[in-house]
mmCIF file with all atom_site columns, C-alpha atoms in Angstrom:
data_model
loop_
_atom_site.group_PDB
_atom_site.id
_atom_site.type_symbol
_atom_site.label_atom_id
_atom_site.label_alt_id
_atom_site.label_comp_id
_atom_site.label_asym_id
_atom_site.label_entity_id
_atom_site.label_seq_id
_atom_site.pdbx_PDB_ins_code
_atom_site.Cartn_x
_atom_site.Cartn_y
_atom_site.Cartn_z
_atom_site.occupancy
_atom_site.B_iso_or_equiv
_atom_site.pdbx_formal_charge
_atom_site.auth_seq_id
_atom_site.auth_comp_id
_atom_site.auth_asym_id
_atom_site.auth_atom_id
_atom_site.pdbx_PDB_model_num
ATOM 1   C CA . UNK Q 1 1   ? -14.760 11.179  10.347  1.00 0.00 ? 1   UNK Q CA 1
ATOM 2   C CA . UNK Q 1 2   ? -14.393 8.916   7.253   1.00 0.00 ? 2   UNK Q CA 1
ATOM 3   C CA . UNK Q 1 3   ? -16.643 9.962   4.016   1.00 0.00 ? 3   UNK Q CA 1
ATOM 4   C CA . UNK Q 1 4   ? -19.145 6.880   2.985   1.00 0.00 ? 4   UNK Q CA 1
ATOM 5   C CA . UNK Q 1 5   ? -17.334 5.867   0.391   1.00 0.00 ? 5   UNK Q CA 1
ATOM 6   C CA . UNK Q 1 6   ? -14.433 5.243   2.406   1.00 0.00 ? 6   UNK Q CA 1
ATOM 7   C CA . UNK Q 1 7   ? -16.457 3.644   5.332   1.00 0.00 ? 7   UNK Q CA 1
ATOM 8   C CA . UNK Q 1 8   ? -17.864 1.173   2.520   1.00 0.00 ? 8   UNK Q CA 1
ATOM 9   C CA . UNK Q 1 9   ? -14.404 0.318   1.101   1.00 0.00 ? 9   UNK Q CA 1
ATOM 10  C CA . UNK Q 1 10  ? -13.309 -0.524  4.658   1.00 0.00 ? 10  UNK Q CA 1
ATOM 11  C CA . UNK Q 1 11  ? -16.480 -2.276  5.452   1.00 0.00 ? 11  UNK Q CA 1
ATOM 12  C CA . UNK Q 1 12  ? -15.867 -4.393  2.470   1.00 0.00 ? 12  UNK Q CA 1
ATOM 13  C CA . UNK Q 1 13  ? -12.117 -5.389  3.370   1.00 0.00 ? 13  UNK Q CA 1
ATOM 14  C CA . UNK Q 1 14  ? -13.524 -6.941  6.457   1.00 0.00 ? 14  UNK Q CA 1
ATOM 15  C CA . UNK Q 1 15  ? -15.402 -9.393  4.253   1.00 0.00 ? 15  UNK Q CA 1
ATOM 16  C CA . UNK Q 1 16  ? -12.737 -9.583  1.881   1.00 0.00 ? 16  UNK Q CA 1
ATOM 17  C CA . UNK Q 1 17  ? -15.269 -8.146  -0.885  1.00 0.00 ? 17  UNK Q CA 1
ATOM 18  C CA . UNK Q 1 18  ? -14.153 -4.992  -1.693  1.00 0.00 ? 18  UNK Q CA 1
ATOM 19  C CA . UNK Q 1 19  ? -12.828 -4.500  -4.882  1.00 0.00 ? 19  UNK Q CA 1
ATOM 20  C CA . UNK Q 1 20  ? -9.107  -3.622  -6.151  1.00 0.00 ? 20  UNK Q CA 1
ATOM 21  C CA . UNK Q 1 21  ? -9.308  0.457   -6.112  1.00 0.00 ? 21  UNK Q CA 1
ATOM 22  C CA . UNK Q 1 22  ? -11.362 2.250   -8.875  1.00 0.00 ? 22  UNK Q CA 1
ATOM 23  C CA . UNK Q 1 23  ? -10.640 5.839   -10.521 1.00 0.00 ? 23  UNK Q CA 1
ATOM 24  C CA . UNK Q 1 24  ? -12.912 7.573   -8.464  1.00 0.00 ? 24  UNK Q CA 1
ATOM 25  C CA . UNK Q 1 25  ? -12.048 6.284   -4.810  1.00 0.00 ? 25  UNK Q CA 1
ATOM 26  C CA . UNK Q 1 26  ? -8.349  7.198   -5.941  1.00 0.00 ? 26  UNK Q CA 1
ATOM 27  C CA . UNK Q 1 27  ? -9.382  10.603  -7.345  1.00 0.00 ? 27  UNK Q CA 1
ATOM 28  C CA . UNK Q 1 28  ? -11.570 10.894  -3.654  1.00 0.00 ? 28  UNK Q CA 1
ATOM 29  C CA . UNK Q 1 29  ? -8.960  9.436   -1.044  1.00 0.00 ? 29  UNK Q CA 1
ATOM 30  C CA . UNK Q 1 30  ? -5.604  8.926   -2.802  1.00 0.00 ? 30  UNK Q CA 1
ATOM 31  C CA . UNK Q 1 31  ? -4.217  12.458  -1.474  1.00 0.00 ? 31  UNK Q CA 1
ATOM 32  C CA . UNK Q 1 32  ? -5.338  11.710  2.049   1.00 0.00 ? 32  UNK Q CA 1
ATOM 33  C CA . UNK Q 1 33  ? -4.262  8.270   2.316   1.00 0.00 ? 33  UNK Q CA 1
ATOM 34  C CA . UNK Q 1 34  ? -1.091  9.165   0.813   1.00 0.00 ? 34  UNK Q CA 1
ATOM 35  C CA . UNK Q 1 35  ? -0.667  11.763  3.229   1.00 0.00 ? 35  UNK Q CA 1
ATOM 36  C CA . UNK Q 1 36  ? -1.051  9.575   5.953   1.00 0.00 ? 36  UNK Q CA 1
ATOM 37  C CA . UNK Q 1 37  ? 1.215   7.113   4.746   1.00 0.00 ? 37  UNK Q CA 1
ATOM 38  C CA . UNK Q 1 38  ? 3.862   9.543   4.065   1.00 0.00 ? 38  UNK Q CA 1
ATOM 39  C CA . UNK Q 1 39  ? 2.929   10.815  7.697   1.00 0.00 ? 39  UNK Q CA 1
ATOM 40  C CA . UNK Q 1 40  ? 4.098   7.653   9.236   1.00 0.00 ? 40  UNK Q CA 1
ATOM 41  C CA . UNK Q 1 41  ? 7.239   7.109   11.022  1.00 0.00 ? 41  UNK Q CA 1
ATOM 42  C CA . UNK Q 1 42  ? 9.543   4.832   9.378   1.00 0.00 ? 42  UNK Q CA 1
ATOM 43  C CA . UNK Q 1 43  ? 10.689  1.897   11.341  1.00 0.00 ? 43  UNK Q CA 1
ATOM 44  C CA . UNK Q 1 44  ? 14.438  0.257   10.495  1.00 0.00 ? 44  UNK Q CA 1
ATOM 45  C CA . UNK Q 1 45  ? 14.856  -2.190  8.128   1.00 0.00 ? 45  UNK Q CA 1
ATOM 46  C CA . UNK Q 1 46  ? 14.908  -4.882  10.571  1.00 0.00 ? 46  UNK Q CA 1
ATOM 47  C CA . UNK Q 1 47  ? 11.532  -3.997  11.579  1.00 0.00 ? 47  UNK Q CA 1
ATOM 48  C CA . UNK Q 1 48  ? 10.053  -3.557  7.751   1.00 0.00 ? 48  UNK Q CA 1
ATOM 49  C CA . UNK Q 1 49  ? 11.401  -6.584  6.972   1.00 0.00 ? 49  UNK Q CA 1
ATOM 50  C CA . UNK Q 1 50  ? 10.588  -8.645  10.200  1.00 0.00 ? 50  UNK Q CA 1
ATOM 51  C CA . UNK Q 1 51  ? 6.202   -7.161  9.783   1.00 0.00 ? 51  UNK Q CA 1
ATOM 52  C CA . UNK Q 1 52  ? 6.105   -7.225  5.783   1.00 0.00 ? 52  UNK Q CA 1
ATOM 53  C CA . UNK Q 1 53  ? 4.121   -10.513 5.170   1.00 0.00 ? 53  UNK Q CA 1
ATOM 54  C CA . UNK Q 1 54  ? 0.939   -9.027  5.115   1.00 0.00 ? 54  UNK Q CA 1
ATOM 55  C CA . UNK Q 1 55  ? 1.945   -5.810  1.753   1.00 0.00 ? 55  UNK Q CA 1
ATOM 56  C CA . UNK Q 1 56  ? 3.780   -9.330  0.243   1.00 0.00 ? 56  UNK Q CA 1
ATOM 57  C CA . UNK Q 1 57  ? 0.891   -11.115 0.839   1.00 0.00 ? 57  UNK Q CA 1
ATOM 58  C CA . UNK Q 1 58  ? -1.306  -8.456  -1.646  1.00 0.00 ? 58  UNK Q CA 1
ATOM 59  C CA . UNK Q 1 59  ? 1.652   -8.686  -4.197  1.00 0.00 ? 59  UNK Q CA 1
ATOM 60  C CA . UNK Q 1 60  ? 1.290   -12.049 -4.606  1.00 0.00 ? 60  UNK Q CA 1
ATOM 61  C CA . UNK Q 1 61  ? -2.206  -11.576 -6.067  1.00 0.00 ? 61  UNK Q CA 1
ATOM 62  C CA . UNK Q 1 62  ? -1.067  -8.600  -8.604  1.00 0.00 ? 62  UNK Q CA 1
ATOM 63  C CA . UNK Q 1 63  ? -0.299  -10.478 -12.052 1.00 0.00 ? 63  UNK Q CA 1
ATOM 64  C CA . UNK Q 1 64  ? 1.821   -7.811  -13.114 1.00 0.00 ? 64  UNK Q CA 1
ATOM 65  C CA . UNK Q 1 65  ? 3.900   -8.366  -10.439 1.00 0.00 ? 65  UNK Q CA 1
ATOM 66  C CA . UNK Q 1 66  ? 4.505   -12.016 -11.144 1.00 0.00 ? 66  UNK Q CA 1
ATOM 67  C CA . UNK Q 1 67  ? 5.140   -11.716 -15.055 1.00 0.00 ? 67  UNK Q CA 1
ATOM 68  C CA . UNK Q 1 68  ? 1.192   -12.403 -15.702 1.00 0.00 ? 68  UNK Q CA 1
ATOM 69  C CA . UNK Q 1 69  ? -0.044  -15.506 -13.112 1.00 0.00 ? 69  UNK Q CA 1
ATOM 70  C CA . UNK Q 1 70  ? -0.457  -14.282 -9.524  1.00 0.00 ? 70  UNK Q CA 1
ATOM 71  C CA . UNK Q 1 71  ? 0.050   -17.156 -7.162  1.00 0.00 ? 71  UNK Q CA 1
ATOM 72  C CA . UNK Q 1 72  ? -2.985  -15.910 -5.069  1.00 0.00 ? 72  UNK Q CA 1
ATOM 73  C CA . UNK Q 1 73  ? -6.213  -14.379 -5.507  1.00 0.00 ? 73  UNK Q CA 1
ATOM 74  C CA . UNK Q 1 74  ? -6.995  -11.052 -4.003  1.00 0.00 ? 74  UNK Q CA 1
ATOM 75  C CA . UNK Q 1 75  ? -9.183  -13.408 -1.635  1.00 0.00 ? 75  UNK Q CA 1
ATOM 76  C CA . UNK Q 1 76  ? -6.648  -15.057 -0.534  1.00 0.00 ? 76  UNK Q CA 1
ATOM 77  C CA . UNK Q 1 77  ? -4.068  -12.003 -0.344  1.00 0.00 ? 77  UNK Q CA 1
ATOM 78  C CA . UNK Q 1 78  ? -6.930  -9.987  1.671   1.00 0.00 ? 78  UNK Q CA 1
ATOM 79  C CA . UNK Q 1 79  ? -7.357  -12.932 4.411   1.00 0.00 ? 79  UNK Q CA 1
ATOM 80  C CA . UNK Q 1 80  ? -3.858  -12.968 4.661   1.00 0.00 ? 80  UNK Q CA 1
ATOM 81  C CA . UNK Q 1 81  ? -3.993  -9.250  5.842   1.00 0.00 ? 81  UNK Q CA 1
ATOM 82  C CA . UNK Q 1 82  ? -7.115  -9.448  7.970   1.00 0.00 ? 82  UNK Q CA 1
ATOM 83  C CA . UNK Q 1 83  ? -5.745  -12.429 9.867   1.00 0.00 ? 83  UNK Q CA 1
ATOM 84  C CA . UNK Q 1 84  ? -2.498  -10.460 10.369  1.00 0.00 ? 84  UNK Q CA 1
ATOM 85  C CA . UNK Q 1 85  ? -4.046  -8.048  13.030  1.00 0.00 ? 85  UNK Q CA 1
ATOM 86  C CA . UNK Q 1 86  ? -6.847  -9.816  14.612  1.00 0.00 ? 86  UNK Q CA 1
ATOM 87  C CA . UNK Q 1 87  ? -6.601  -7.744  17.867  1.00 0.00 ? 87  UNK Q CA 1
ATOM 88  C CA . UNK Q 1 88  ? -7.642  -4.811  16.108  1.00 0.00 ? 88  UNK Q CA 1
ATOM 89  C CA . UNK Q 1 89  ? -11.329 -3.381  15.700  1.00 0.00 ? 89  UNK Q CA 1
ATOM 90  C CA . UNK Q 1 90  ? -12.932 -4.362  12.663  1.00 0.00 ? 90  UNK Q CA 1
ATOM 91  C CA . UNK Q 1 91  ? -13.050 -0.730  11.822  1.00 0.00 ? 91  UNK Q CA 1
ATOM 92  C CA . UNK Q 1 92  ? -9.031  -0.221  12.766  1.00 0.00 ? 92  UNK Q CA 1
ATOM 93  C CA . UNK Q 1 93  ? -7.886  -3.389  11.250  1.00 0.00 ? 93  UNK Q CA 1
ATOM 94  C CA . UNK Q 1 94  ? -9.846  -2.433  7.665   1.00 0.00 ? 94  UNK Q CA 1
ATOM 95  C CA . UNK Q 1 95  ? -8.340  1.137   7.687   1.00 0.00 ? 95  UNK Q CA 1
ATOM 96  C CA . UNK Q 1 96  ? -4.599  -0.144  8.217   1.00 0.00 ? 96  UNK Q CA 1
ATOM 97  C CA . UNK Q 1 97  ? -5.245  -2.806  5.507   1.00 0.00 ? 97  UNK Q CA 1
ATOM 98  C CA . UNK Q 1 98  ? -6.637  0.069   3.260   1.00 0.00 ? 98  UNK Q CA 1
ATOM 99  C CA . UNK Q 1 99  ? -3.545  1.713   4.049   1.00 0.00 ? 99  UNK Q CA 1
ATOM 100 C CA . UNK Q 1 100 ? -1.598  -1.071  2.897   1.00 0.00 ? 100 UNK Q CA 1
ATOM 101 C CA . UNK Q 1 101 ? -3.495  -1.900  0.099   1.00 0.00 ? 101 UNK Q CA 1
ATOM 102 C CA . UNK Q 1 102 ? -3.070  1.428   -1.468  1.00 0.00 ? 102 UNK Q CA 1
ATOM 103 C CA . UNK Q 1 103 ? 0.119   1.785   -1.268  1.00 0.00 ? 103 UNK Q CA 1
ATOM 104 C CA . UNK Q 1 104 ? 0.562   -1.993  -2.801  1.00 0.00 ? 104 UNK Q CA 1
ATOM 105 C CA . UNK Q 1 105 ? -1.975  -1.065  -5.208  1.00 0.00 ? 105 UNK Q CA 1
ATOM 106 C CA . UNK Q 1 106 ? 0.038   2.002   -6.630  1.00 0.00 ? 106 UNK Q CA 1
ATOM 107 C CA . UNK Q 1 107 ? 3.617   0.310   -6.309  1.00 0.00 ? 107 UNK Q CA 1
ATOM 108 C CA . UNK Q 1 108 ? 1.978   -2.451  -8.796  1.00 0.00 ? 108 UNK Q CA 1
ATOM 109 C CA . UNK Q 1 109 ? 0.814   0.294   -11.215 1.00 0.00 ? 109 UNK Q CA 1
ATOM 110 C CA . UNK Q 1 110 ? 5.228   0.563   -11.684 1.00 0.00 ? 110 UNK Q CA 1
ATOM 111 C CA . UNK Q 1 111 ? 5.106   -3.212  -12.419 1.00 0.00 ? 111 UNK Q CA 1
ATOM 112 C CA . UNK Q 1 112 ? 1.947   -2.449  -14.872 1.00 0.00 ? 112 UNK Q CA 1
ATOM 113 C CA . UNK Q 1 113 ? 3.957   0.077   -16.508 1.00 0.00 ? 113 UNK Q CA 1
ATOM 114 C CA . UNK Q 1 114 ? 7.312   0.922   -16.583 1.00 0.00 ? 114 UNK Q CA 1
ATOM 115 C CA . UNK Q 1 115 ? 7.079   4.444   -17.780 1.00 0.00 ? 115 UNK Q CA 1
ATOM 116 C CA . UNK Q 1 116 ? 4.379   5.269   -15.496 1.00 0.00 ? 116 UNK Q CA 1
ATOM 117 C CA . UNK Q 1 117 ? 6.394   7.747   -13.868 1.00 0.00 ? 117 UNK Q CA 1
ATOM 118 C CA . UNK Q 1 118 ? 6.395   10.400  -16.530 1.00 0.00 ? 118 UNK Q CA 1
ATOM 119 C CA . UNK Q 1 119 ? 2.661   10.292  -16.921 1.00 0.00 ? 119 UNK Q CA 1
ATOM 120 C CA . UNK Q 1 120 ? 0.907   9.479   -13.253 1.00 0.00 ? 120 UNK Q CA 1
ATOM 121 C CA . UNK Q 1 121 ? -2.633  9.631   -12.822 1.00 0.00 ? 121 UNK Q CA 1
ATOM 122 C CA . UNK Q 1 122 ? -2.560  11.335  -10.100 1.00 0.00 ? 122 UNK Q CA 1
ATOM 123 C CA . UNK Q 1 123 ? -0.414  14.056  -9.229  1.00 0.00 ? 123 UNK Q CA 1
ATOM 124 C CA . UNK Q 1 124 ? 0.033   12.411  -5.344  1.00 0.00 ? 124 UNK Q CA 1
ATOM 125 C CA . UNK Q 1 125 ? 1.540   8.898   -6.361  1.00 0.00 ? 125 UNK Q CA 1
ATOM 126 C CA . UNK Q 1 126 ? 5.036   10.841  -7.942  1.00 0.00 ? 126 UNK Q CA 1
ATOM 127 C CA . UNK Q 1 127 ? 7.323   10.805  -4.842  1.00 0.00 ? 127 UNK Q CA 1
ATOM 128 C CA . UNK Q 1 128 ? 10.023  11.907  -6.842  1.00 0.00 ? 128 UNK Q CA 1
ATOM 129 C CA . UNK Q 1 129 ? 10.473  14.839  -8.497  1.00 0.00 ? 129 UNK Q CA 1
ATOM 130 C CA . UNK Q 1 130 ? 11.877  15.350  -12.028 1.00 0.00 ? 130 UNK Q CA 1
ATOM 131 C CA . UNK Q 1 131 ? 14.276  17.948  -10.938 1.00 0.00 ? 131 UNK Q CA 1
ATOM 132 C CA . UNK Q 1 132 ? 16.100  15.111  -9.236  1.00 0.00 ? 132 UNK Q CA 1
ATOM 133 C CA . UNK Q 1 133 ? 17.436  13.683  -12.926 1.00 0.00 ? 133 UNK Q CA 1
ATOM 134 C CA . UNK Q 1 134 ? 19.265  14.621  -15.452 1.00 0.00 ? 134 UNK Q CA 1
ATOM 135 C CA . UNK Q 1 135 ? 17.214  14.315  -18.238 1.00 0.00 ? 135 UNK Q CA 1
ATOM 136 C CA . UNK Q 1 136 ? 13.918  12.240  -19.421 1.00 0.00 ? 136 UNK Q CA 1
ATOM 137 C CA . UNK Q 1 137 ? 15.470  8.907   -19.781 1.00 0.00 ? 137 UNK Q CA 1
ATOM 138 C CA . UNK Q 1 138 ? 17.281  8.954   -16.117 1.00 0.00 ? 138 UNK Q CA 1
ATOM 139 C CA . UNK Q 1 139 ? 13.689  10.084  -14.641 1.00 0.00 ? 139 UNK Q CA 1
ATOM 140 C CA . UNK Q 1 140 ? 11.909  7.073   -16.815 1.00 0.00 ? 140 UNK Q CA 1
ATOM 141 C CA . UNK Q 1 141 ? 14.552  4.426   -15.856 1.00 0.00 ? 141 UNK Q CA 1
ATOM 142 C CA . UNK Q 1 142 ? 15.607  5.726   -12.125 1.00 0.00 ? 142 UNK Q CA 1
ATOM 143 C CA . UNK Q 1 143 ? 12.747  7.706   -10.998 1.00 0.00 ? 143 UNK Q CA 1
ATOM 144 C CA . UNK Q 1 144 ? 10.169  4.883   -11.964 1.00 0.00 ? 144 UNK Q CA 1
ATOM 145 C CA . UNK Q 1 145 ? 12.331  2.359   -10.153 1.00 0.00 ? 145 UNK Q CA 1
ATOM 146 C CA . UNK Q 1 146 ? 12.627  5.147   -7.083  1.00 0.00 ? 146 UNK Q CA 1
ATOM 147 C CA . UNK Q 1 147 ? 9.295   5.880   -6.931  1.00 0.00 ? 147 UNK Q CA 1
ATOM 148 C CA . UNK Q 1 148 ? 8.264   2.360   -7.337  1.00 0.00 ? 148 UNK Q CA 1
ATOM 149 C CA . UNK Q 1 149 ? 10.065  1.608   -4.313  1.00 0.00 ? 149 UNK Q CA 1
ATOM 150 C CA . UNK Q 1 150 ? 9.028   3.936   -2.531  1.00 0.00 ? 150 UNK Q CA 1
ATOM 151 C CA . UNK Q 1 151 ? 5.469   3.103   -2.668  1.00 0.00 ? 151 UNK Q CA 1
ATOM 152 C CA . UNK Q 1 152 ? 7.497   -0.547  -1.558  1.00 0.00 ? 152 UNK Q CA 1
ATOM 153 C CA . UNK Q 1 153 ? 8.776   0.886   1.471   1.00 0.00 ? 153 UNK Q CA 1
ATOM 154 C CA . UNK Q 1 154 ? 4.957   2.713   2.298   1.00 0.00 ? 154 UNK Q CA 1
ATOM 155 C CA . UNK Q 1 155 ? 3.189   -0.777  2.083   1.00 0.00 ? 155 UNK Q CA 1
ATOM 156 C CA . UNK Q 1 156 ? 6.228   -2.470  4.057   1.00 0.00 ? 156 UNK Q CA 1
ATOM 157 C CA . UNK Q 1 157 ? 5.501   0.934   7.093   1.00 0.00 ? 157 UNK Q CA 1
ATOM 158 C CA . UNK Q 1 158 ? 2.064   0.458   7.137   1.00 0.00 ? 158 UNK Q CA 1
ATOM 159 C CA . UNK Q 1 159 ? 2.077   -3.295  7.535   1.00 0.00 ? 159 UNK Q CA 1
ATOM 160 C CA . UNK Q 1 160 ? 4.702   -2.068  10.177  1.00 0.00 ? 160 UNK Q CA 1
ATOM 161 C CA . UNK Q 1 161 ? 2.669   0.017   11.992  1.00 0.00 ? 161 UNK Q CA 1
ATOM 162 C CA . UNK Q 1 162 ? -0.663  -2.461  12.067  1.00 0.00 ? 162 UNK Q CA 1
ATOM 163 C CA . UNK Q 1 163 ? 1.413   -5.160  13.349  1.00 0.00 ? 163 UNK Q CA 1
ATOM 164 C CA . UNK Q 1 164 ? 2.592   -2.726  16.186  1.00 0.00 ? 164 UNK Q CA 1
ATOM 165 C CA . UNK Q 1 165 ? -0.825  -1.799  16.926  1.00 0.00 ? 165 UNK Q CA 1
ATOM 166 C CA . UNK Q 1 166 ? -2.047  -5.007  17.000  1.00 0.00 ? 166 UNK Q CA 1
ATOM 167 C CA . UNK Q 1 167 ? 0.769   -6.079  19.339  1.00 0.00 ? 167 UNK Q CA 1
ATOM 168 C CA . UNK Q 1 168 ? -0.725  -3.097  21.516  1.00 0.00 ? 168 UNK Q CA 1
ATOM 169 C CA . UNK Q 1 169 ? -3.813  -3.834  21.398  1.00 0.00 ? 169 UNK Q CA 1
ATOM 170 C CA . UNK Q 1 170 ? -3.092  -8.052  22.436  1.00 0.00 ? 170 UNK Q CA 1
ATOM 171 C CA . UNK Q 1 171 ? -1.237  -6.410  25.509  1.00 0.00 ? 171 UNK Q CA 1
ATOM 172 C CA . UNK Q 1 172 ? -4.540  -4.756  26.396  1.00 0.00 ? 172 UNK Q CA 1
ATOM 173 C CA . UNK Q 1 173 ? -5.957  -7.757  25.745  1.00 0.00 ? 173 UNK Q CA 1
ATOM 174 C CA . UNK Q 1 174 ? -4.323  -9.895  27.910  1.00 0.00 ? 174 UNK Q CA 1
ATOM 175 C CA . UNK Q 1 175 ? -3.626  -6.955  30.737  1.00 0.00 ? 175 UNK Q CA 1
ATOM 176 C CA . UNK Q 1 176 ? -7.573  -7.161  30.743  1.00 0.00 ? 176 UNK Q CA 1
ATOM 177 C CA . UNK Q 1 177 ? -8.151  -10.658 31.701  1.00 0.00 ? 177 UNK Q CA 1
#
């Protein structure tokens, strides 16, 4: 069962209204959605690369990602996704593309800041641990770029993993008629 605020968020992707992710819907959902993008299986690279239009799609409308002048809108970006899977329910479609937009959301924060890293908001968006580098500048300079693609590679499985279920669900579709 999703909480309200959740519900809402989704219920606003499907009009392409809802807004880029706030400090308290992180604080609320970031662990669980982060658990269930880490909980997917990951597909080759063949297959990430091949399903990937719709997470590029949302980093075309981050700024920081394009040096300050996104060559979308979030509008645009967030039809893009919700014409990706248009076999799935409203309700599925808007959870996968929350899914994606998270993860998009909190690769960009890398973009925003390169040393974001060392100091993360929330304890659920490091995917890398500290231990893993020698010393503070390794971890600022290889762990950000790590964990920054990490969060890549989450977007890239969940837009994976919608376009699979959408595939399933036009099967069902067309086995039905």
């Amino acid at each position: 069962m999703r909480s309200p605020a959740l519900a809402a968020h989704i219920g606003g992707m499907e009009n392409n209204t809802a807004p880029d992710f706030d400090e308290a819907f992180e604080k609320d959902h970031g662990p669980a959605l982060t658990r269930e993008l880490l909980s997917l299986p990951k597909p080759g690279a063949r297959e990430l690369i091949a399903h990937a239009a719709p997470a590029h799609a949302l980093r075309e409308s981050y700024p920081e990602y394009w040096d300050g002048k996104a060559p979308a809108t979030r509008a645009e970006a967030n039809a893009v996704v919700e014409a990706a899977f248009p076999f799935l329910t409203p309700s599925r479609r808007g959870h996968l593309a929350t899914l994606i937009r998270f993860a998009v959301h909190t690769e960009m924060k890398h973009w925003d800041n390169p040393e974001f890293v060392l100091s993360p908001d929330h304890d659920y968006e490091l995917l890398v641990s500290a231990s893993d580098y020698v010393d503070e500048t390794e971890f600022t300079e290889d762990g950000q770029d790590r964990n920054q693609s990490l969060w890549e590679e989450l977007a890239d499985t969940a837009a994976f993993h919608a376009a699979a279920e959408n595939a399933a669900a036009a099967r069902s579709v067309r086995m039905a008629a």
